[in-house]
Coordinates of C-alpha atoms in Angstrom, one line a residue:
Y1 CA 47.0 21.1 -92.0
P2 CA 48.3 23.7 -94.5
L3 CA 47.8 22.2 -98.0
P4 CA 50.3 22.5 -100.9
S5 CA 49.1 23.7 -104.4
L6 CA 46.7 21.3 -106.0
Q7 CA 49.0 20.7 -109.0
S8 CA 51.9 19.6 -106.8
M9 CA 49.8 17.8 -104.2
P10 CA 49.9 13.9 -104.5
L11 CA 46.6 12.1 -104.8
I12 CA 46.9 10.7 -101.3
T13 CA 48.9 12.1 -98.3
I14 CA 49.4 10.4 -95.0
K15 CA 50.4 12.9 -92.3
Q16 CA 50.4 12.2 -88.6
R17 CA 48.2 9.2 -89.0
H18 CA 45.7 11.2 -91.0
I19 CA 44.8 10.5 -94.7
I20 CA 44.5 13.7 -96.8
L21 CA 42.9 13.3 -100.3
N22 CA 43.5 15.6 -103.2
P23 CA 40.3 17.7 -103.7
H24 CA 40.3 16.6 -107.4
V25 CA 40.0 13.0 -106.1
L26 CA 37.1 14.0 -103.8
R27 CA 35.2 15.6 -106.7
V28 CA 35.6 12.5 -108.8
I29 CA 34.5 10.3 -105.9
C30 CA 31.4 12.5 -105.2
A31 CA 30.4 12.7 -108.8
G32 CA 30.8 9.0 -109.3
G33 CA 28.7 8.4 -106.1
V34 CA 25.9 10.6 -107.4
V35 CA 25.8 8.8 -110.8
L36 CA 25.9 5.4 -109.0
C37 CA 23.0 6.3 -106.7
L38 CA 20.9 7.5 -109.7
F39 CA 21.6 4.3 -111.5
L40 CA 20.7 2.1 -108.5
T41 CA 17.5 4.1 -107.8
I42 CA 16.3 3.6 -111.4
H43 CA 17.4 0.0 -111.6
L44 CA 15.8 -1.0 -108.3
H45 CA 12.6 0.9 -109.1
N46 CA 12.1 -1.1 -112.3
T47 CA 13.3 -4.4 -110.9
L48 CA 11.2 -4.3 -107.6
D49 CA 8.2 -2.7 -109.3
I50 CA 7.9 0.0 -106.6
D51 CA 4.5 1.7 -106.5
T52 CA 4.6 5.2 -108.1
P53 CA 2.3 7.8 -106.6
P54 CA -0.2 9.4 -108.9
L55 CA 0.9 12.5 -110.7
S56 CA -0.9 15.7 -111.5
P57 CA -1.2 15.8 -115.3
S58 CA -2.0 18.6 -117.5
L59 CA -5.2 18.1 -119.6
H60 CA -3.0 18.2 -122.7
S61 CA -1.3 14.9 -121.5
I62 CA -4.4 13.0 -122.5
R63 CA -3.8 11.4 -125.9
R64 CA -6.6 10.8 -128.3
R65 CA -6.9 7.3 -129.6
S66 CA -9.2 5.7 -132.2
Q67 CA -9.1 2.4 -130.3
H68 CA -9.5 1.8 -126.5
S69 CA -6.9 -0.9 -126.3
T70 CA -3.9 -2.5 -128.1
S71 CA -2.3 -5.8 -127.7
I72 CA 0.7 -6.0 -125.5
A73 CA 3.0 -7.9 -127.8
N74 CA 6.0 -5.6 -128.6
D75 CA 8.8 -4.0 -126.7
G76 CA 7.7 -0.8 -125.2
A77 CA 4.1 -2.0 -124.6
S78 CA 2.1 -0.5 -121.7
S79 CA 0.3 -1.9 -118.8
L80 CA -1.8 -0.5 -116.0
T81 CA 0.1 -0.1 -112.7
A82 CA -1.1 0.0 -109.2
D83 CA -2.5 3.6 -109.4
G84 CA -3.7 3.5 -112.9
I85 CA -0.5 5.4 -114.2
L86 CA 1.0 4.6 -117.5
S87 CA 4.2 2.5 -117.1
R88 CA 6.3 1.5 -120.0
H89 CA 8.5 -1.6 -119.9
I90 CA 11.1 -3.0 -122.3
G91 CA 10.8 -6.8 -122.5
N92 CA 9.2 -6.9 -119.0
I93 CA 5.5 -6.7 -119.1
K94 CA 3.8 -6.2 -115.8
H95 CA 0.1 -6.9 -115.0
I96 CA -2.1 -6.2 -112.1
V97 CA -3.4 -9.7 -112.2
T98 CA -0.9 -12.0 -110.7
S99 CA -1.9 -15.5 -111.8
D100 CA -0.5 -17.0 -115.0
R101 CA -4.1 -17.7 -116.2
A102 CA -5.3 -14.2 -115.4
A103 CA -2.2 -12.7 -117.1
A104 CA -2.8 -14.7 -120.2
A105 CA -6.4 -13.5 -120.3
A106 CA -5.2 -9.9 -119.7
K107 CA -3.2 -9.6 -122.9
T108 CA -5.3 -6.6 -123.8
A109 CA -4.3 -3.4 -122.1
V110 CA -3.8 0.2 -123.0
D111 CA -1.6 2.2 -125.4
S112 CA -1.3 4.9 -122.7
I113 CA -3.2 6.2 -119.8
P114 CA -2.8 9.6 -118.2
S115 CA -2.2 10.3 -114.6
R116 CA -5.2 11.5 -112.6
R117 CA -5.9 14.3 -110.4
T118 CA -6.1 13.4 -106.7
D119 CA -7.3 16.8 -105.5
N120 CA -10.6 16.2 -103.5
T121 CA -12.3 18.8 -105.5
Q122 CA -11.3 17.5 -109.0
H123 CA -12.4 14.0 -110.0
A124 CA -13.4 14.8 -113.6
V125 CA -10.8 14.9 -116.4
T126 CA -12.0 16.6 -119.5
N127 CA -10.4 16.7 -122.9
A128 CA -11.5 17.3 -126.5
R129 CA -12.8 13.8 -126.8
T130 CA -14.7 13.2 -123.6
S131 CA -16.3 15.0 -120.8
T132 CA -17.5 14.1 -117.3
V133 CA -21.3 13.9 -117.1
K134 CA -22.7 15.7 -114.1
T135 CA -26.0 14.2 -112.9
A136 CA -28.7 16.3 -111.4
S137 CA -27.5 15.2 -108.0
S138 CA -23.8 14.7 -108.5
S139 CA -21.3 16.5 -106.4
D140 CA -17.6 17.1 -106.7
E141 CA -17.1 15.0 -103.6
G142 CA -18.9 11.8 -104.7
V143 CA -18.6 8.4 -103.0
S144 CA -15.8 5.9 -103.2
A145 CA -15.8 2.1 -103.3
C146 CA -13.5 -0.8 -102.8
L147 CA -14.1 -3.9 -105.0
L148 CA -12.3 -7.3 -105.1
V149 CA -13.2 -9.0 -108.4
N150 CA -12.9 -12.5 -109.7
D151 CA -14.1 -13.1 -113.3
E152 CA -16.7 -10.3 -112.9
N153 CA -16.4 -8.8 -116.4
P154 CA -19.9 -9.6 -117.5
R155 CA -21.4 -7.8 -114.5
L156 CA -18.8 -5.2 -113.7
P157 CA -20.0 -2.5 -116.2
E158 CA -23.6 -2.7 -114.8
W159 CA -22.4 -2.4 -111.2
I160 CA -20.3 0.6 -112.0
A161 CA -22.9 2.3 -114.1
Y162 CA -25.6 1.9 -111.5
H163 CA -23.5 3.2 -108.6
Y164 CA -22.0 6.0 -110.8
L165 CA -25.6 7.2 -111.1
A166 CA -27.0 6.3 -107.7
L167 CA -24.2 7.1 -105.2
P168 CA -22.7 9.0 -107.2
L169 CA -19.6 6.8 -107.5
R170 CA -16.5 8.9 -108.3
S171 CA -13.5 6.9 -107.0
L172 CA -12.9 3.2 -107.3
I173 CA -10.1 0.9 -106.1
V174 CA -10.2 -2.5 -107.7
A175 CA -8.1 -5.6 -106.8
V176 CA -8.2 -8.9 -108.7
D177 CA -8.3 -12.3 -107.1
P178 CA -5.3 -14.4 -108.3
A179 CA -7.6 -17.2 -109.3
S180 CA -9.4 -14.9 -111.8
R181 CA -9.1 -15.9 -115.5
S182 CA -9.9 -12.5 -116.8
S183 CA -8.8 -8.9 -116.2
P184 CA -11.0 -5.9 -115.8
N185 CA -8.4 -3.5 -117.1
K186 CA -10.1 -2.7 -120.4
I187 CA -13.5 -2.0 -118.6
L188 CA -11.8 0.2 -116.0
L189 CA -9.8 2.2 -118.6
Q190 CA -13.0 2.8 -120.6
W191 CA -14.7 4.4 -117.6
Y192 CA -11.7 6.6 -117.0
E193 CA -11.7 7.8 -120.6
E194 CA -15.4 8.3 -121.0
V195 CA -16.5 9.9 -117.8
G196 CA -13.2 10.5 -115.8
L197 CA -14.0 8.0 -113.1
D198 CA -11.0 7.9 -110.8
V199 CA -10.2 4.3 -111.0
R200 CA -7.1 2.6 -109.4
P201 CA -6.3 -1.1 -110.1
W202 CA -4.2 -2.5 -107.2
P203 CA -1.8 -5.4 -107.5
E204 CA -1.4 -7.8 -104.6
K205 CA 1.8 -6.2 -103.3
R206 CA -0.2 -3.0 -102.8
Y207 CA -2.2 -4.5 -99.9
L208 CA -0.8 -8.0 -99.1
P209 CA 2.3 -9.2 -97.3
P210 CA 4.5 -11.5 -99.3
K211 CA 3.3 -14.7 -97.6
M212 CA -0.3 -14.1 -98.5
R213 CA 0.1 -13.4 -102.1
G214 CA -0.8 -15.7 -104.9
P215 CA -3.5 -18.3 -105.3
C216 CA -4.3 -20.8 -102.5
Q217 CA -2.0 -23.8 -102.4
S218 CA -4.2 -26.1 -100.4
D219 CA -6.5 -28.8 -101.7
D220 CA -8.8 -28.1 -98.7
P221 CA -11.7 -25.9 -99.8
E222 CA -12.2 -24.7 -96.2
K223 CA -8.6 -23.4 -96.1
C224 CA -8.8 -21.8 -99.4
L225 CA -12.0 -20.0 -98.3
W226 CA -10.2 -18.6 -95.4
H227 CA -7.2 -17.6 -97.6
H228 CA -9.7 -15.6 -99.7
R229 CA -11.3 -13.9 -96.6
D230 CA -7.9 -13.0 -95.3
R231 CA -7.1 -11.3 -98.6
Q232 CA -10.4 -9.6 -98.6
Q233 CA -10.0 -8.3 -95.1
C234 CA -6.5 -6.9 -95.9
F235 CA -7.7 -5.3 -99.1
I236 CA -10.7 -3.4 -97.7
M237 CA -8.7 -2.1 -94.8
S238 CA -5.8 -0.8 -97.1
C239 CA -8.4 0.6 -99.5
M240 CA -10.2 2.5 -96.8
A241 CA -6.9 3.9 -95.5
E242 CA -6.0 5.0 -99.1
F243 CA -9.3 6.9 -99.5
K244 CA -8.7 8.6 -96.0
R245 CA -5.3 9.7 -97.3
M246 CA -7.1 11.1 -100.3
N247 CA -9.5 13.1 -98.0
K248 CA -12.5 11.1 -99.1
T249 CA -15.6 10.5 -97.0
W250 CA -18.1 7.7 -97.6
V251 CA -16.7 4.4 -98.9
L252 CA -18.9 1.6 -100.1
L253 CA -18.0 -2.0 -99.3
T254 CA -20.0 -4.5 -101.4
D255 CA -19.4 -7.1 -104.0
V256 CA -20.3 -6.9 -107.8
D257 CA -23.6 -8.8 -107.2
E258 CA -24.7 -6.3 -104.6
Y259 CA -26.4 -2.9 -105.3
L260 CA -27.1 -0.2 -102.7
V261 CA -30.7 1.2 -103.0
F262 CA -33.1 3.4 -101.1
N263 CA -35.2 1.4 -98.7
Q264 CA -38.7 3.0 -99.3
I265 CA -41.6 1.8 -97.2
R266 CA -43.6 -1.0 -98.7
E267 CA -46.6 -3.1 -97.6
D268 CA -44.5 -6.3 -97.3
D269 CA -42.0 -4.6 -94.8
P270 CA -41.3 -6.5 -91.6
V271 CA -42.8 -5.1 -88.4
V272 CA -41.2 -1.9 -86.9
P273 CA -39.4 -2.6 -83.6
L274 CA -40.9 -1.1 -80.4
D275 CA -39.0 0.8 -77.8
T276 CA -41.0 -0.6 -74.9
A277 CA -43.1 -3.7 -74.2
P278 CA -46.8 -3.6 -75.0
E279 CA -49.0 -3.7 -71.9
G280 CA -49.4 -7.1 -70.3
I281 CA -46.5 -8.8 -72.3
P282 CA -43.4 -9.8 -70.2
T283 CA -40.0 -8.5 -71.3
M284 CA -37.2 -11.0 -72.0
N285 CA -33.7 -9.5 -71.1
D286 CA -30.3 -10.9 -72.2
W287 CA -32.0 -13.2 -74.6
K288 CA -30.6 -15.5 -77.1
Y289 CA -32.2 -17.3 -80.1
H290 CA -31.4 -21.0 -80.8
N291 CA -32.3 -22.1 -84.4
T292 CA -33.8 -25.6 -84.3
N293 CA -35.1 -28.1 -86.9
L294 CA -39.0 -27.9 -86.8
G295 CA -39.4 -30.3 -89.7
G296 CA -40.5 -29.7 -93.2
S297 CA -40.5 -26.1 -94.5
L298 CA -41.0 -24.6 -91.1
H299 CA -38.3 -22.3 -89.8
G300 CA -37.9 -21.5 -86.1
G301 CA -36.3 -22.2 -82.8
V302 CA -36.4 -21.3 -79.2
I303 CA -35.4 -18.2 -77.2
D304 CA -34.0 -18.1 -73.6
G305 CA -33.2 -15.3 -71.4
T306 CA -34.3 -13.5 -68.1
V307 CA -37.9 -12.8 -67.4
N308 CA -38.7 -11.1 -64.2
G309 CA -35.4 -12.1 -62.8
K310 CA -35.7 -15.8 -63.7
F311 CA -33.9 -17.6 -66.5
T312 CA -36.6 -18.8 -69.0
T313 CA -36.7 -20.9 -72.1
S314 CA -39.6 -20.5 -74.6
D315 CA -41.5 -23.3 -76.4
P316 CA -40.7 -23.5 -80.1
I317 CA -41.3 -20.3 -82.1
I318 CA -42.3 -20.6 -85.8
T319 CA -40.6 -17.6 -87.4
N320 CA -42.1 -15.5 -90.3
P321 CA -42.1 -11.8 -91.2
K322 CA -44.8 -11.1 -88.7
N323 CA -43.2 -13.3 -86.0
E324 CA -39.6 -12.3 -86.4
V325 CA -37.1 -13.0 -83.6
A326 CA -35.4 -9.6 -83.3
Y327 CA -35.0 -6.9 -80.7
G328 CA -38.0 -4.7 -80.2
N329 CA -40.4 -7.3 -81.4
T330 CA -43.1 -9.3 -79.6
V331 CA -42.9 -13.0 -80.5
M332 CA -45.3 -15.9 -79.8
D333 CA -44.4 -19.5 -79.3
I334 CA -46.5 -22.5 -80.3
Q335 CA -48.3 -22.5 -77.0
G336 CA -49.5 -18.9 -77.5
K337 CA -47.2 -17.3 -74.9
Q338 CA -45.8 -14.0 -75.9
Y339 CA -42.5 -12.2 -75.0
F340 CA -41.2 -8.8 -75.7
L341 CA -37.5 -9.0 -76.7
R342 CA -35.6 -6.1 -75.1
D343 CA -33.0 -4.2 -77.2
D344 CA -30.2 -5.4 -75.0
V345 CA -27.4 -3.5 -76.7
A346 CA -29.3 -0.2 -76.5
F347 CA -30.0 -0.9 -72.8
L348 CA -26.4 -1.7 -72.0
E349 CA -25.3 1.4 -73.9
A350 CA -27.8 3.6 -72.0
T351 CA -26.7 2.3 -68.6
A352 CA -23.0 2.1 -69.2
L353 CA -20.6 3.9 -66.9
P354 CA -18.2 6.5 -68.4
S355 CA -15.3 5.3 -66.3
A356 CA -14.2 2.9 -63.6
P357 CA -15.4 3.6 -60.0
P358 CA -12.7 4.4 -57.5
N359 CA -10.3 1.5 -56.7
V360 CA -11.8 -0.7 -59.3
P361 CA -9.4 -2.1 -61.9
T362 CA -10.0 -1.5 -65.6
L363 CA -10.0 -4.4 -68.1
K364 CA -9.1 -4.0 -71.8
D365 CA -8.8 -6.2 -74.9
P366 CA -10.9 -9.2 -73.6
W367 CA -10.3 -12.8 -74.9
F368 CA -12.3 -15.8 -73.9
A369 CA -11.3 -19.4 -73.3
G370 CA -13.8 -21.6 -71.5
N371 CA -14.8 -20.2 -68.2
S372 CA -11.7 -17.9 -68.2
L373 CA -11.5 -14.3 -69.3
Y374 CA -8.1 -13.1 -70.4
V375 CA -7.6 -9.3 -70.3
R376 CA -5.1 -6.5 -70.0
I377 CA -5.5 -5.0 -66.6
Y378 CA -4.9 -1.5 -65.5
N379 CA -4.9 0.0 -61.9
D380 CA -4.8 -3.5 -60.4
T381 CA -5.7 -2.8 -56.8
Y382 CA -6.0 -6.5 -56.0
D383 CA -2.8 -8.2 -57.2
N384 CA -0.7 -5.1 -58.1
N385 CA 0.0 -6.3 -61.7
E386 CA 1.7 -3.7 -63.8
D387 CA -0.5 -1.7 -66.2
G388 CA -1.1 -3.5 -69.5
S389 CA -0.3 -7.0 -68.0
F390 CA -2.2 -9.9 -69.7
V391 CA -3.9 -11.8 -67.0
P392 CA -6.7 -14.5 -66.5
I393 CA -9.9 -13.6 -64.7
M394 CA -11.9 -16.6 -63.4
M395 CA -15.6 -16.2 -64.1
D396 CA -18.5 -18.5 -63.0
W397 CA -19.5 -18.8 -66.7
E398 CA -20.5 -22.0 -68.4
I399 CA -20.0 -21.9 -72.1
G400 CA -23.2 -20.6 -73.6
D401 CA -24.5 -19.6 -70.1
A402 CA -26.8 -16.5 -69.9
K403 CA -24.5 -14.7 -67.4
R404 CA -22.0 -14.1 -70.2
R405 CA -24.6 -12.2 -72.3
S406 CA -24.5 -9.1 -70.2
F407 CA -20.7 -8.8 -70.7
Y408 CA -20.5 -5.4 -72.3
G409 CA -18.1 -2.4 -72.3
G410 CA -18.9 0.2 -69.7
H411 CA -20.2 -2.3 -67.1
L412 CA -18.9 -4.0 -64.0
I413 CA -18.1 -7.8 -63.9
V414 CA -17.6 -10.0 -60.8
D415 CA -15.1 -12.9 -60.7
T416 CA -15.4 -16.1 -58.7
K417 CA -13.7 -14.4 -55.8
G418 CA -16.3 -11.6 -55.7
R419 CA -13.8 -9.0 -57.0
R420 CA -15.3 -6.2 -59.2
Y421 CA -13.7 -5.1 -62.4
Y422 CA -14.7 -2.4 -64.9
L423 CA -14.7 -3.4 -68.6
E424 CA -13.5 -0.5 -70.7
K425 CA -16.2 1.1 -72.7
E426 CA -14.7 0.4 -76.2
Q427 CA -18.0 0.6 -77.9
E428 CA -18.5 4.3 -77.1
L429 CA -17.9 5.1 -80.8
W430 CA -20.5 2.8 -82.1
P431 CA -23.2 4.5 -84.2
R432 CA -26.4 5.2 -82.3
R433 CA -29.6 3.9 -83.7
Y434 CA -32.6 5.8 -85.1
S435 CA -35.5 5.6 -82.9
A436 CA -38.4 3.7 -84.6
Q437 CA -40.4 6.9 -85.0
D438 CA -37.4 8.9 -86.5
S439 CA -36.5 6.0 -88.9
I440 CA -40.0 5.7 -90.3
A441 CA -40.2 9.5 -90.9
A442 CA -36.8 9.4 -92.7
R443 CA -37.9 6.4 -94.9
R444 CA -41.0 8.4 -95.9
R445 CA -38.7 11.2 -97.2
L446 CA -36.7 8.8 -99.4
P447 CA -36.8 9.3 -103.2
S448 CA -37.3 6.6 -105.7
T449 CA -34.2 4.6 -106.6
G450 CA -32.8 5.5 -109.9
E451 CA -35.0 8.4 -110.7
G452 CA -31.9 10.7 -110.5
S453 CA -33.4 13.6 -108.5
K454 CA -31.4 12.7 -105.4
S455 CA -28.4 10.5 -104.8
I456 CA -27.5 8.4 -101.9
L457 CA -25.0 11.0 -100.8
D458 CA -27.6 13.7 -101.0
V459 CA -29.8 11.7 -98.6
L460 CA -26.9 11.2 -96.2
K461 CA -26.3 14.9 -96.1
G462 CA -29.9 15.9 -96.2
E463 CA -30.8 13.8 -93.2
A464 CA -28.0 15.4 -91.2
K465 CA -29.3 18.9 -92.1
K466 CA -32.8 18.0 -91.0
G467 CA -31.5 17.5 -87.5
C468 CA -30.9 13.8 -87.6
D469 CA -28.4 12.6 -85.0
R470 CA -25.2 12.4 -87.1
G471 CA -24.1 9.5 -84.9
A472 CA -27.0 7.4 -86.2
L473 CA -25.6 7.8 -89.7
G474 CA -22.1 6.4 -89.3
P475 CA -19.2 6.6 -89.3
C476 CA -20.0 2.9 -90.0
L477 CA -23.5 2.5 -91.3
S478 CA -24.7 -1.2 -91.3
I479 CA -27.2 -2.0 -94.1
P480 CA -29.4 -5.0 -94.4
R481 CA -29.3 -7.3 -97.5
L482 CA -32.2 -8.6 -99.5
L483 CA -31.6 -11.7 -101.6
Y484 CA -33.1 -11.8 -105.1
G485 CA -33.4 -15.2 -106.6
S486 CA -33.5 -16.6 -110.2
H487 CA -37.3 -16.8 -110.5
E488 CA -38.3 -14.7 -113.6
D489 CA -41.6 -13.0 -114.2
N490 CA -42.0 -10.3 -116.9
T491 CA -45.1 -8.8 -115.4
T492 CA -44.8 -5.5 -113.4
S493 CA -46.9 -4.2 -110.6
S494 CA -47.1 -0.7 -112.2
S495 CA -50.5 0.5 -113.3
S496 CA -49.6 3.3 -115.8
T497 CA -48.0 2.8 -119.2
Q498 CA -45.3 5.4 -118.4
D499 CA -44.3 3.6 -115.2
R500 CA -44.1 0.2 -117.0
E501 CA -41.8 1.8 -119.7
S502 CA -39.5 3.3 -117.1
M503 CA -38.9 -0.1 -115.7
T504 CA -37.9 -1.7 -119.0
A505 CA -34.6 -1.4 -120.8
P506 CA -34.4 1.5 -123.4
E507 CA -34.3 0.8 -127.1
G508 CA -31.0 -0.8 -128.0
F509 CA -30.5 -2.5 -124.6
D510 CA -31.8 -5.9 -123.5
S511 CA -33.4 -6.3 -120.0
H512 CA -32.1 -9.9 -120.0
D513 CA -28.5 -8.7 -120.0
F514 CA -29.0 -6.7 -116.8
V515 CA -29.3 -8.5 -113.4
T516 CA -31.0 -5.5 -112.0
L517 CA -33.8 -5.6 -114.6
R518 CA -34.1 -9.3 -115.2
Y519 CA -34.7 -10.5 -111.6
Q520 CA -37.5 -8.9 -109.5
W521 CA -38.5 -11.7 -107.1
H522 CA -36.8 -11.6 -103.6
A523 CA -36.8 -13.3 -100.2
S524 CA -39.0 -12.1 -97.2
K525 CA -37.6 -8.8 -96.0
G526 CA -35.7 -9.0 -92.8
E527 CA -35.5 -12.8 -92.9
F528 CA -31.9 -13.7 -91.9
E529 CA -32.0 -17.3 -93.2
A530 CA -32.2 -16.2 -96.8
S531 CA -30.4 -12.8 -96.9
K532 CA -27.9 -13.3 -94.2
Y533 CA -25.5 -10.6 -92.9
G534 CA -25.6 -7.1 -94.2
K535 CA -22.9 -4.8 -95.7
T536 CA -21.6 -1.4 -94.8
I537 CA -20.8 2.1 -96.1
I538 CA -18.1 3.9 -93.9
D539 CA -17.3 7.6 -93.6
V540 CA -13.5 7.2 -93.3
S541 CA -13.1 11.0 -92.6
R542 CA -14.6 10.2 -89.1
V543 CA -12.4 7.2 -88.5
P544 CA -8.8 7.7 -87.2
M545 CA -6.0 6.3 -89.4
G546 CA -4.8 4.1 -86.6
A547 CA -8.1 2.1 -86.8
L548 CA -7.4 1.4 -90.5
R549 CA -4.3 -0.7 -90.0
G550 CA -4.0 -4.5 -90.3
K551 CA -7.0 -6.7 -91.3
A552 CA -10.7 -5.8 -91.2
W553 CA -12.8 -7.6 -88.6
N554 CA -14.8 -9.2 -91.4
I555 CA -16.5 -8.1 -94.6
H556 CA -19.8 -7.6 -92.8
R557 CA -18.4 -5.6 -89.8
P558 CA -15.0 -4.2 -91.0
L559 CA -14.3 -2.1 -88.0
A560 CA -14.8 -3.7 -84.6
Y561 CA -15.2 -0.5 -82.6
Y562 CA -17.0 1.6 -85.2
C563 CA -19.5 -0.9 -86.8
R564 CA -22.3 -2.4 -84.7
K565 CA -22.1 -6.0 -83.7
D566 CA -25.8 -6.6 -83.9
P567 CA -27.2 -6.9 -87.4
A568 CA -29.0 -4.0 -89.1
R569 CA -32.8 -4.1 -88.8
Y570 CA -34.6 -3.8 -92.1
A571 CA -37.6 -1.8 -90.9
V572 CA -35.4 1.0 -89.5
S573 CA -32.8 1.2 -92.3
L574 CA -32.7 4.1 -94.8
F575 CA -30.9 1.8 -97.3
R576 CA -30.7 -1.8 -98.3
V577 CA -28.4 -3.9 -100.4
N578 CA -30.0 -5.9 -103.2
H579 CA -28.1 -9.2 -103.4
Y580 CA -28.6 -10.9 -106.7
L581 CA -28.2 -14.7 -106.9
D582 CA -28.3 -14.3 -110.8
S583 CA -28.6 -17.2 -113.3
F584 CA -26.8 -20.4 -112.8
E585 CA -24.5 -19.5 -115.7
A586 CA -23.5 -16.4 -113.8
Y587 CA -23.4 -18.1 -110.4
S588 CA -21.0 -20.8 -111.7
Y589 CA -18.9 -18.5 -113.8
R590 CA -16.5 -17.3 -111.1
N591 CA -13.3 -19.4 -110.3
D592 CA -13.3 -18.5 -106.6
A593 CA -12.6 -20.4 -103.4
R594 CA -16.1 -21.8 -103.4
A595 CA -15.8 -23.0 -107.1
N596 CA -17.1 -26.5 -106.2
L597 CA -20.2 -25.2 -104.6
R598 CA -20.8 -22.9 -107.5
Q599 CA -20.8 -25.8 -109.9
C600 CA -23.5 -27.5 -107.8
K601 CA -26.9 -26.9 -109.5
E602 CA -28.7 -28.4 -106.6
C603 CA -26.9 -26.1 -104.1
Y604 CA -27.8 -23.1 -106.3
E605 CA -31.4 -24.0 -106.5
K606 CA -31.6 -24.6 -102.8
K607 CA -30.0 -21.2 -102.1
G608 CA -32.6 -19.5 -104.3
S609 CA -35.6 -21.5 -103.1
G610 CA -36.5 -18.9 -100.4
A611 CA -36.0 -15.9 -102.7
A612 CA -39.3 -15.9 -104.6
V613 CA -41.6 -14.7 -101.9
A614 CA -42.5 -11.2 -103.2
M615 CA -41.4 -8.9 -106.1
D616 CA -40.6 -5.2 -106.6
N617 CA -39.3 -3.0 -109.3
D618 CA -37.6 -0.4 -107.1
I619 CA -34.2 -0.4 -108.9
R620 CA -35.3 -0.9 -112.5
P621 CA -35.8 2.7 -113.7
W622 CA -32.1 3.5 -113.3
L623 CA -30.9 2.3 -116.7
R624 CA -33.3 4.7 -118.6
R625 CA -32.1 7.6 -116.4
F626 CA -28.4 6.6 -117.0
V627 CA -28.9 6.6 -120.8
E628 CA -30.7 9.9 -120.6
L629 CA -27.9 11.6 -118.7
L630 CA -24.9 10.2 -120.6
G631 CA -26.4 9.9 -124.0
Y632 CA -27.2 6.8 -126.0
E633 CA -23.8 6.3 -127.7
K634 CA -21.7 6.8 -124.6
A635 CA -24.0 4.5 -122.5
Q636 CA -23.7 1.8 -125.2
R637 CA -20.0 2.0 -125.2
L638 CA -19.8 1.8 -121.4
L639 CA -22.3 -1.0 -121.1
S640 CA -21.1 -3.1 -124.1
N641 CA -20.7 -6.8 -123.3
T642 CA -22.8 -6.6 -120.2
G643 CA -24.2 -10.0 -119.5
D644 CA -21.9 -11.7 -122.0
F645 CA -20.5 -14.7 -120.2
V646 CA -17.8 -15.7 -122.6
K647 CA -16.1 -19.0 -122.1
L648 CA -12.9 -18.8 -120.0
E649 CA -10.1 -21.3 -119.9

């Protein structure tokens, strides 16, 4: 409609059932709306504590301070947010530790902390006060890690320092259990300031849905243990996804009491698996080991499986490092009969079909219930179910029956009606194994742990360059653990004075404060009863983002289709994880879901009873090398209060 002049035009005109507003009114409404939107954005950001992405700071934004922390007591105090960025609050102090007890213990935080660079090529922040130390083997890429902590401050500096040298660790995401009575903020800030470690503390809301946040509310220890495991599985999956977004590669998934080391060949190593059976010894296929009580201190059980087409059960087998029940080994029962245990997984992988034969339905997402198999079916030529339908398949299995052991992706199964089905080969992305010959050759090339000439990342890259099958080194590399007990012996096996000195703490440091220097005695290598399941290091650059959603499968096998189901073999592994039981003071220090067991001295002693079989000093030289590289004063600052188990309320 033709408009009159603005001065003579009324504020609102109704003409032919249309409302016409004066443009002056429109301008006022628009301006007011913009102001209102800005106000609500800022208000909601502060009220809901929305995560802020890391910024790219200038080097001049780093403020020099004479102290590393100040008390959060006044208005305008600072705290460490989810991504480690300085966040100021007026009368509303926020903490990354969510429990009241932990928040009370976390009163010490930072005056300010600068944002960090997230560029894949820049992990070191340098200013007039500090500079990043580059080890002889460090690279701009580095290795990342995900760490869930609970009252770990006495051991956290040692864990970070060792892996900063050995991996080299350059990016770290840390989450704090709500039951923790202490906060790692001060320690993490110090590592950021001193060496530019890219450290990111995460609050619960960064990786947990609302219903899973906070401490366990049940009085049932078992329920609280599963509550902890659920949190852990959500955290490591979100953490890996974040590192993938940051274009990182290898991500270490261990706890603070676990240290990744080179697995050099030693005289007390378990036997190396064979690829084929020795002449004259029958092969047992689709075998399974059943642990039984043999009485006294004897460990063992029986195995059953198929021998020459007949289901066979062995007499009891007494297990030891030379008679280990594991694939590729020859074992002897108490009657002297021997069996070669076939590597069933390798055999099934080698004989798997790439796709379904013509007119044979494909099954996906299997789920078991008694004798029934529930699956999603595709190309159903029998009952014409729609693709993706969830249907039962009746099998002639008995629970625990040997027929179920050959159930493996890429193979055909037959139901009770004689119908054939093809099980999708979901395991096609599983890492392939080293052959025994290749693994021994690679282990002979390994450097000494902690000497500093080569890092773990250097070895991973170097083996690939030497022609190693890249598939055998990830994307999910399963690593065996070795339990170190609380038995102490100050003697060393080194002959030269120089070697003995390298294995002790440098002047100004006390070996008793460092778990990696204090405890040298361990369990039998490769023995599952003591060391249990292994841990993993995962190259997230080779895992699709879609596989990093939801919860991890478990802490020992985070990715179901990328991590091997069968445990890692010690004799063919390039690396191992030293798992330290530590002193009873340290063992009982954490306030976690197993707090009752941790206060049980008898339980502690029982757990460590099998971890004094042999000793080694492989890891001990690391501390001297660390001090040499960073300098005495900086090393002292970073490792201050290590091993100091202060009383927590």
